[in-house]
PDB file of C-alpha atoms in Angstrom:
ATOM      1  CA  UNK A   1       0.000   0.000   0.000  1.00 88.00           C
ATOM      2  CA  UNK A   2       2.626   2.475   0.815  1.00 95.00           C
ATOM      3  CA  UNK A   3       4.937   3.680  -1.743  1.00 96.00           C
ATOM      4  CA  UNK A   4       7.267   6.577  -1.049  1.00 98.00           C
ATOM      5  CA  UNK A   5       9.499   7.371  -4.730  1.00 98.00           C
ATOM      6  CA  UNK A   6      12.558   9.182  -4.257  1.00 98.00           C
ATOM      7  CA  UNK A   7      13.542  11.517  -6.959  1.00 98.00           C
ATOM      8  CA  UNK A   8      16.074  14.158  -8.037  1.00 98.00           C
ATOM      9  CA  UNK A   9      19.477  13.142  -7.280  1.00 98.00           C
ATOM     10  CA  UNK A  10      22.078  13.288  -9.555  1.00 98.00           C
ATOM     11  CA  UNK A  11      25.910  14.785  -9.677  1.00 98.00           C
ATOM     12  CA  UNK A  12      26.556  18.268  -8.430  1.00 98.00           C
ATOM     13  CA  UNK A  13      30.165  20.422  -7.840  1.00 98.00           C
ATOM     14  CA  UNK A  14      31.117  20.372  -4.386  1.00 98.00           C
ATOM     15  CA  UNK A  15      29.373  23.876  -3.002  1.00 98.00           C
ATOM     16  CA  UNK A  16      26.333  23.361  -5.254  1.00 98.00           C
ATOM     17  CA  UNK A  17      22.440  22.514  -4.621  1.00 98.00           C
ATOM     18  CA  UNK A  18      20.097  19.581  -4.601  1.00 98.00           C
ATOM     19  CA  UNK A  19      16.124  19.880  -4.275  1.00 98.00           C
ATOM     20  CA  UNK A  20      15.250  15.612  -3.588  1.00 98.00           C
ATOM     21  CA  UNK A  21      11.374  14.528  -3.369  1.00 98.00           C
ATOM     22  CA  UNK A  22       9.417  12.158  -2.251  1.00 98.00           C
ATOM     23  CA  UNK A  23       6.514  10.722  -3.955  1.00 98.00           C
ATOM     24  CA  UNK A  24       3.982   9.227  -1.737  1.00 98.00           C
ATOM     25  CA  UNK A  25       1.079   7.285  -1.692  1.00 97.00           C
ATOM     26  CA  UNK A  26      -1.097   5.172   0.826  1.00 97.00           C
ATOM     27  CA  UNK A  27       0.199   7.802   2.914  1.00 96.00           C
ATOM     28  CA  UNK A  28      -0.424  11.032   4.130  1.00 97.00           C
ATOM     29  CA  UNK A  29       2.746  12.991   4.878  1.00 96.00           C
ATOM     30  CA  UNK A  30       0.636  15.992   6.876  1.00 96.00           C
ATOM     31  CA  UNK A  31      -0.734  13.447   9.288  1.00 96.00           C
ATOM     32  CA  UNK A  32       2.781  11.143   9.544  1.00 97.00           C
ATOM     33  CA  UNK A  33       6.347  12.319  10.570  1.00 98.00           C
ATOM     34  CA  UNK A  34       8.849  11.687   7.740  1.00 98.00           C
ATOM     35  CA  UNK A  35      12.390  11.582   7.367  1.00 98.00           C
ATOM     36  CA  UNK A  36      15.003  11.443   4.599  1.00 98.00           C
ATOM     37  CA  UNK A  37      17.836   8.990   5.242  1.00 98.00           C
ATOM     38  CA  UNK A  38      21.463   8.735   3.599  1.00 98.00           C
ATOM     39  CA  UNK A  39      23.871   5.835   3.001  1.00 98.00           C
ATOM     40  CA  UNK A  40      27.410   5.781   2.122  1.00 97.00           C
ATOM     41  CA  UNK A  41      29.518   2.913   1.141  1.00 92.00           C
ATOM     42  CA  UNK A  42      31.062   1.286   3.840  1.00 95.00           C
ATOM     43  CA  UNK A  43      28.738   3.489   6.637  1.00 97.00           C
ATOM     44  CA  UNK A  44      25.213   2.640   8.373  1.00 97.00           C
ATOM     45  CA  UNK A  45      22.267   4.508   6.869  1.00 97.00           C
ATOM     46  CA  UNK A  46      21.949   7.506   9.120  1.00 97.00           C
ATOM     47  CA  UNK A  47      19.232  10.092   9.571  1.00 97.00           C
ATOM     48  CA  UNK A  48      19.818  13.104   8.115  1.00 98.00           C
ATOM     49  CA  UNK A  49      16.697  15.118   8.590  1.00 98.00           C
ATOM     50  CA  UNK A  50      12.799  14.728  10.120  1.00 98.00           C
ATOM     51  CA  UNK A  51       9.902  16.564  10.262  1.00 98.00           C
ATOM     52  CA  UNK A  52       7.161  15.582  12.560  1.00 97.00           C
ATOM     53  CA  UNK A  53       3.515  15.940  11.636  1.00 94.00           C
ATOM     54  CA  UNK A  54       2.780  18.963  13.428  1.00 95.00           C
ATOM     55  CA  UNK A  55       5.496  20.710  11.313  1.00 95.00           C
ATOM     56  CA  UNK A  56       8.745  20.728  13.578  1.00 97.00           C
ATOM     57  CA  UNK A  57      12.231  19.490  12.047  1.00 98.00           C
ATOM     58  CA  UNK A  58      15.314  17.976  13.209  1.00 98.00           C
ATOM     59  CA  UNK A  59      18.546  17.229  11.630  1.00 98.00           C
ATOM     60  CA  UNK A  60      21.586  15.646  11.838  1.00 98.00           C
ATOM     61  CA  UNK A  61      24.423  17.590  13.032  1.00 98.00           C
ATOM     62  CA  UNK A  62      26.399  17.451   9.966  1.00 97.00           C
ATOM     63  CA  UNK A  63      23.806  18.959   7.768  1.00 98.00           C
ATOM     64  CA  UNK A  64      22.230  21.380  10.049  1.00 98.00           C
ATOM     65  CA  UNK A  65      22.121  25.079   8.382  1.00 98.00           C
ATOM     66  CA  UNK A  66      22.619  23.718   4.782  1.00 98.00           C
ATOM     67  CA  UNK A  67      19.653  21.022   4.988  1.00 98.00           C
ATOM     68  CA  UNK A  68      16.115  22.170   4.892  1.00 98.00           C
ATOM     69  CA  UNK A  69      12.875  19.475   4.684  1.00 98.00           C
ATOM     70  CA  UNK A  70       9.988  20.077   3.795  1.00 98.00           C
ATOM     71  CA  UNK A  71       6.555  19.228   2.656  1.00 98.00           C
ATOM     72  CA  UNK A  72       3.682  19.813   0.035  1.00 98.00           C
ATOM     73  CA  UNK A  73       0.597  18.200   1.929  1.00 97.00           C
ATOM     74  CA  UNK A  74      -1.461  18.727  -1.310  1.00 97.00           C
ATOM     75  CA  UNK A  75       0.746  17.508  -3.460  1.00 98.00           C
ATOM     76  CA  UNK A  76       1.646  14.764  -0.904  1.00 98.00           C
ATOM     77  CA  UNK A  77       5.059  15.438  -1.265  1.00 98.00           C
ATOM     78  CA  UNK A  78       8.272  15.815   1.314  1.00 98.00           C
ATOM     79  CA  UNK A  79      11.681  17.498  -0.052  1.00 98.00           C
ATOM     80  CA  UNK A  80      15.002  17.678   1.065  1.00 98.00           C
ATOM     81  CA  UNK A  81      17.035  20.802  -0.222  1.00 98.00           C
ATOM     82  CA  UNK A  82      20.667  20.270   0.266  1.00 98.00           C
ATOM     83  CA  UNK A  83      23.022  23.779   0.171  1.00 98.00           C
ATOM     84  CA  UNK A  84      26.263  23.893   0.099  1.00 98.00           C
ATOM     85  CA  UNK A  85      27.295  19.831  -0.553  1.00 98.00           C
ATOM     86  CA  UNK A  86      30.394  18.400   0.498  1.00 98.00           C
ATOM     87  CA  UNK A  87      31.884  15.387  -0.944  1.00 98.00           C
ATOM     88  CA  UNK A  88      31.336  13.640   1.989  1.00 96.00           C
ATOM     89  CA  UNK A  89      27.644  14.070   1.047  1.00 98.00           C
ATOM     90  CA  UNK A  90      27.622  11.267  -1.589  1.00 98.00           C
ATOM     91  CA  UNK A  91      25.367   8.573  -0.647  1.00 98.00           C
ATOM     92  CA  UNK A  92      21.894   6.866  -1.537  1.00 98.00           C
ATOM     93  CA  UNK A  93      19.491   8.940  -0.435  1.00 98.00           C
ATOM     94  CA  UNK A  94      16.183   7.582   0.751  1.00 98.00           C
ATOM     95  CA  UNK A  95      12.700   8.683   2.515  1.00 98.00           C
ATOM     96  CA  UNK A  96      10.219   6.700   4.801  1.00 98.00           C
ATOM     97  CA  UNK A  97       7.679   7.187   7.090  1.00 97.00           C
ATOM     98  CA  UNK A  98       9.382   7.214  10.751  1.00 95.00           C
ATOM     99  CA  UNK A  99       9.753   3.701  12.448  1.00 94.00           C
ATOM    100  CA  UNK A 100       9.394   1.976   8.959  1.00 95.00           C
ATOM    101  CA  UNK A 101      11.207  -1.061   8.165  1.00 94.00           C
ATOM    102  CA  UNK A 102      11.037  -0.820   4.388  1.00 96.00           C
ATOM    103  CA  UNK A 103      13.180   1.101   1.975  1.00 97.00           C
ATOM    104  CA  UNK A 104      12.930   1.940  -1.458  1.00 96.00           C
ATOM    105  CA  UNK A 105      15.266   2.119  -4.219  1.00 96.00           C
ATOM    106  CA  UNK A 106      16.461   5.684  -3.191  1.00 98.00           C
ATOM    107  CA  UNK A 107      18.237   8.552  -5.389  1.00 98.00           C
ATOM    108  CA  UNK A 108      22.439   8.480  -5.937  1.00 98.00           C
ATOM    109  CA  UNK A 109      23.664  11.670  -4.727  1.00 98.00           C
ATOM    110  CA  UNK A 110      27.317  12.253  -5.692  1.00 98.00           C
ATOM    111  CA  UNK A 111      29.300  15.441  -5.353  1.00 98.00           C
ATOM    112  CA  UNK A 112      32.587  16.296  -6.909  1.00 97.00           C
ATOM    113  CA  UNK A 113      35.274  17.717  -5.158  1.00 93.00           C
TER     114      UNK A 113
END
């Protein structure tokens, strides 16, 4: 029933910008809290952002200020604008509904130094 679609990475310069989405359906991101996750070869998939139904956000440490997630509720949508990447930002990027033990395909993020 639920299908969350992650779109809109690709290869950027180091310093450059991102906008990811999320596609989703037999969901409703206004009434869930969502998150966008990252993995890196060789590293644990890690949290790198949230935002909670009721509209609050939290993110990782090393994204905070450059990160920003957000949502579309009619177009049922959450983003993920990225600022300022770093090489060390190259992972798979992926999005799920909080607590939820299965993960799509993702988007490749890479970023040239």
């Amino acid at each position: 029933q639920v299908q969350l679609e992650e779109s809109g990475g690709g290869l950027v310069q180091s310093g450059g910008s991102l906008r990811l989405s999320c596609a989703a359906s037999g969901i409703r991101v206004s009434i869930n809290s969502m998150g966008w996750y990252r993995q890196a070869p060789g590293k644990q998939r890690e949290l790198v952002a949230g935002i909670r139904s009721g509209g609050t956000t939290n993110y990782a440490d090393s994204v905070k200020g450059r990160f920003t997630i957000s949502r579309d509720n009619a177009k049922n949508t959450v983003y993920l604008l990225m600022n300022s990447l770093k090489p060390e930002g190259t992972a798979v990027y992926y999005c799920n509904q909080w607590g939820r033990n299965v993960w799509g395909q993702g988007t490749q993020v890479t970023v040239s130094s």
